[in-house]
Structures are given as C-alpha cells and as structure tokens.
Short mmCIF file of C-alpha atoms in Angstrom, two decimals:
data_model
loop_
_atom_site.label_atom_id
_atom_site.label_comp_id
_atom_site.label_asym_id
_atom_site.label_seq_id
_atom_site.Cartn_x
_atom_site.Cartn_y
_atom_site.Cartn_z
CA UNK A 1 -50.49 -98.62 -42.87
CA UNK A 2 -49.30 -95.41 -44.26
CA UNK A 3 -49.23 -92.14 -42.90
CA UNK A 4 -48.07 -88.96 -44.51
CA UNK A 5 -45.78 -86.99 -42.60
CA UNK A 6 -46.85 -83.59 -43.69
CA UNK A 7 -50.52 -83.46 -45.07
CA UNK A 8 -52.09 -80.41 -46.41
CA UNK A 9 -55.34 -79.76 -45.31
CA UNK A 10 -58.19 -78.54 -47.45
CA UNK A 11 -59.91 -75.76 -45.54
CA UNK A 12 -63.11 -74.26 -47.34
CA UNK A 13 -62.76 -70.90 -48.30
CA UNK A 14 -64.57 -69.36 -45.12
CA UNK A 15 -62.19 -71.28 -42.98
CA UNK A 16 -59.25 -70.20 -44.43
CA UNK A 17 -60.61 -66.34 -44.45
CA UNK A 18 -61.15 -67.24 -40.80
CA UNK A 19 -57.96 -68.86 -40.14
CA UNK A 20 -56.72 -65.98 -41.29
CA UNK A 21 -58.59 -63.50 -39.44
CA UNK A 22 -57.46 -65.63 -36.03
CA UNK A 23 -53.70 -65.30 -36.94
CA UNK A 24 -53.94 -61.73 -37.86
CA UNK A 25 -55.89 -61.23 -34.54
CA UNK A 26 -53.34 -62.60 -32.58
CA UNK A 27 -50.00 -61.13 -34.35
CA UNK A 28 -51.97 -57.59 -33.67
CA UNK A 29 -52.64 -58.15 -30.22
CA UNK A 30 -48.80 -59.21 -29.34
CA UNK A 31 -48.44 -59.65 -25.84
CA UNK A 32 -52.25 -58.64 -24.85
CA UNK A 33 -53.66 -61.64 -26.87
CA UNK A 34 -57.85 -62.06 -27.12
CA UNK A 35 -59.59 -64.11 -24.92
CA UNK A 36 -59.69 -67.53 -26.72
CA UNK A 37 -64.05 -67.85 -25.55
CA UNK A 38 -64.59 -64.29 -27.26
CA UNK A 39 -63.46 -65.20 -30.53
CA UNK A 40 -66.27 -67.35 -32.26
CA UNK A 41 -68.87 -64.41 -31.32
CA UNK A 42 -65.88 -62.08 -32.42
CA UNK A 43 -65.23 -64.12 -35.85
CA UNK A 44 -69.44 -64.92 -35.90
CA UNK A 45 -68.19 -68.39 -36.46
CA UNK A 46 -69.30 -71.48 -34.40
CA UNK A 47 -67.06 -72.38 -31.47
CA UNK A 48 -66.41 -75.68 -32.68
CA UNK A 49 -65.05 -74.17 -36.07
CA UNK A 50 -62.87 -71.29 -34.29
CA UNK A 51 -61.59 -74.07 -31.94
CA UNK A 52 -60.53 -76.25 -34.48
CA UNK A 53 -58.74 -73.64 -36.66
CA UNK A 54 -56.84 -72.30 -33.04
CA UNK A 55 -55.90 -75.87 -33.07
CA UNK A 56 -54.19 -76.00 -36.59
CA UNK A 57 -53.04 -72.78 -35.65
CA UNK A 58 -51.52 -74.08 -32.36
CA UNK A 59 -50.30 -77.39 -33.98
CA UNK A 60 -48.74 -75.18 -36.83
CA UNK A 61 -46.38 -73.20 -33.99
CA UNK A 62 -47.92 -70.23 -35.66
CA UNK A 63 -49.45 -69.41 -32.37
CA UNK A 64 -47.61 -70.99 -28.89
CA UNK A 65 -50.04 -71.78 -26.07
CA UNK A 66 -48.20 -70.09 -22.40
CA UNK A 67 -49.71 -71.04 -19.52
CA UNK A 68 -53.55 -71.45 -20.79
CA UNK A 69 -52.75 -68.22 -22.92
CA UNK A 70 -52.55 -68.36 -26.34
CA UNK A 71 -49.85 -65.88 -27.99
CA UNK A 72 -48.85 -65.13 -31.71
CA UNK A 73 -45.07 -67.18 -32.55
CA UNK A 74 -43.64 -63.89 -33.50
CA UNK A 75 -44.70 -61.88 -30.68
CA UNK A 76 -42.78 -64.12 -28.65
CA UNK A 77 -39.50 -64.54 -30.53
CA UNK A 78 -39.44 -60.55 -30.53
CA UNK A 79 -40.14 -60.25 -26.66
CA UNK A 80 -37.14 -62.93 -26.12
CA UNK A 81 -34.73 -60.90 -28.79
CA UNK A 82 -35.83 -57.51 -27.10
CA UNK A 83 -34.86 -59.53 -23.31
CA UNK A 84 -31.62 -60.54 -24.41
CA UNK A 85 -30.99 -57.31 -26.20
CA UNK A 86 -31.06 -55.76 -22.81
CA UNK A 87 -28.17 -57.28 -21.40
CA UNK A 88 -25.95 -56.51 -24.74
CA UNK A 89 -27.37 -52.66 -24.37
CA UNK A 90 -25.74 -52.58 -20.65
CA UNK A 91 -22.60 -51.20 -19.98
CA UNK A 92 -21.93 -53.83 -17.29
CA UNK A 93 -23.39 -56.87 -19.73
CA UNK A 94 -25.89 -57.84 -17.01
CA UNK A 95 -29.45 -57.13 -16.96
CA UNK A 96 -32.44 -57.89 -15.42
CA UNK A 97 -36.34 -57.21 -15.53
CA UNK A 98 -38.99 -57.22 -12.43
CA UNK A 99 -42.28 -57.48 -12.64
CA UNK A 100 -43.14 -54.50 -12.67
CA UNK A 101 -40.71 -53.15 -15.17
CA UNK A 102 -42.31 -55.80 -17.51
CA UNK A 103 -45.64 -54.59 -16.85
CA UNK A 104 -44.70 -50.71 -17.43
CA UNK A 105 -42.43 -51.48 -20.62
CA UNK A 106 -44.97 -53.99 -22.33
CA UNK A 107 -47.98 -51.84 -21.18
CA UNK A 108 -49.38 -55.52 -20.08
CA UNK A 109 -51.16 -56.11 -17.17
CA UNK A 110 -49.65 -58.97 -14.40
CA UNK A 111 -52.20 -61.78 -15.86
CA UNK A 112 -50.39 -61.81 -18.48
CA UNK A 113 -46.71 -60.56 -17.31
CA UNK A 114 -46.41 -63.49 -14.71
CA UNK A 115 -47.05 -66.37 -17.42
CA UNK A 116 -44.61 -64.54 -20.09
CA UNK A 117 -42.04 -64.25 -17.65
CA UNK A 118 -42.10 -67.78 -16.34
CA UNK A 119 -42.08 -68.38 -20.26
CA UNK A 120 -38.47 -66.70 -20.26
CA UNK A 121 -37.54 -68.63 -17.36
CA UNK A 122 -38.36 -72.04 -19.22
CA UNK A 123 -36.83 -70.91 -22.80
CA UNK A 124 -33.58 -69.84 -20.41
CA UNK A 125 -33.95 -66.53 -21.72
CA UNK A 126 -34.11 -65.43 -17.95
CA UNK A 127 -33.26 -67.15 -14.61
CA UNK A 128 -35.60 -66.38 -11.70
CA UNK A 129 -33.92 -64.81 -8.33
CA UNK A 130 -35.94 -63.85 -5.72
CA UNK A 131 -38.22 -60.78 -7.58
CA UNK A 132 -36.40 -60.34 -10.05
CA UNK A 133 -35.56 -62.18 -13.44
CA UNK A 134 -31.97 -62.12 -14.15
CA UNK A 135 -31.59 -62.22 -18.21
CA UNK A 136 -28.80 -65.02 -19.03
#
C-alpha cells in the first residue's frame, strides 16, 4: 500500500471561494477570531462543508486551534514577535505583560486573553509568575 505524502486536494470552485472566504475571515479578525458555529450561516454554506474546509484549514497550520479557539497562523506569529519585542524595547531587557495590559493593548476581551496567554506560556514565549507573565 501506497500513500502519498503530500496530496493535493481538488476542491470545487465554491469550496475554494469559501475556503478562501474562512482564511480571509480569520487573518481579519486577528486576535478576536469568529465564533467557529456562526460561520456556515455567515458563509450560507452547510455546516458540514464549513467544518470540513476549517479542518483543511486547521490541518494546513494556516489557522492554529488555542484552547477550543481557532486563530489565523499569522496573527499569532505577530502577537509572539510583538511579546518578545517588548523585552528588546526595555531599557532593563526584562519585560512582562498582565492580564490586563493584554486585554487593554490587544483591545481583546479576557475569553480570549487567558487562552492566548497560556499559548505564550506553552510556545516559551512567556513564563507564568504569579499574575503576571514574565516574557523570556
């Protein structure tokens, strides 16, 4: 048995356009993505469909799943580059971000500040202590 490692898949034309639509959706919404059960009425698309395509999206790294949230790739590699920026912008070299810091600069509310900030903490982009994340 033969399996190809990387296999193109043939999406029809309004798949694609709606493949599309989902990625530009998320890259546009940052780090205040849509609610994943909104889209298909959003997109006037069947679940099914819109779920599979946030699948190949998902499987694709083009969007990163965080904690049951679903955010755009790039999004996320700018909010790490803008983290670590912060500690090379102070005079000291050593930075770090609360809560509600995060909220205020991002203009995010804490559902979704909590989950990107434990997201730091896993990529080692930050180290939790106590309240507040220290940025490595």
């Amino acid at each position: 048995e033969l399996t190809l490692f990387e296999r193109k898949l043939d999406l029809s034309p309004e798949d694609q356009a709606t493949s599309e639509w989902l990625e530009r959706r998320f890259r546009e919404a940052a780090l205040g993505p849509p609610d994943v059960a909104l889209l298909a009425a959003e997109a006037h698309r069947p679940a099914a469909v819109v779920e599979k395509l946030l699948q190949l999206l998902l499987k694709s790294r083009q969007l990163v799943r965080v904690d049951g949230l679903v955010f755009h790739g790039e999004a996320l590699v700018a909010l790490k580059a803008e983290i670590r920026a912060r500690k090379s912008a102070s005079p000291d070299g050593r930075a770090s971000v609360d809560v509600k810091t995060f909220k205020d600069t991002y203009r995010v509310s804490r559902k979704y500040a909590i989950p990107l900030l434990e997201y730091l903490d896993r990529e080692r982009v930050t180290r939790r202590m106590g309240d507040v994340r220290i940025v490595l």
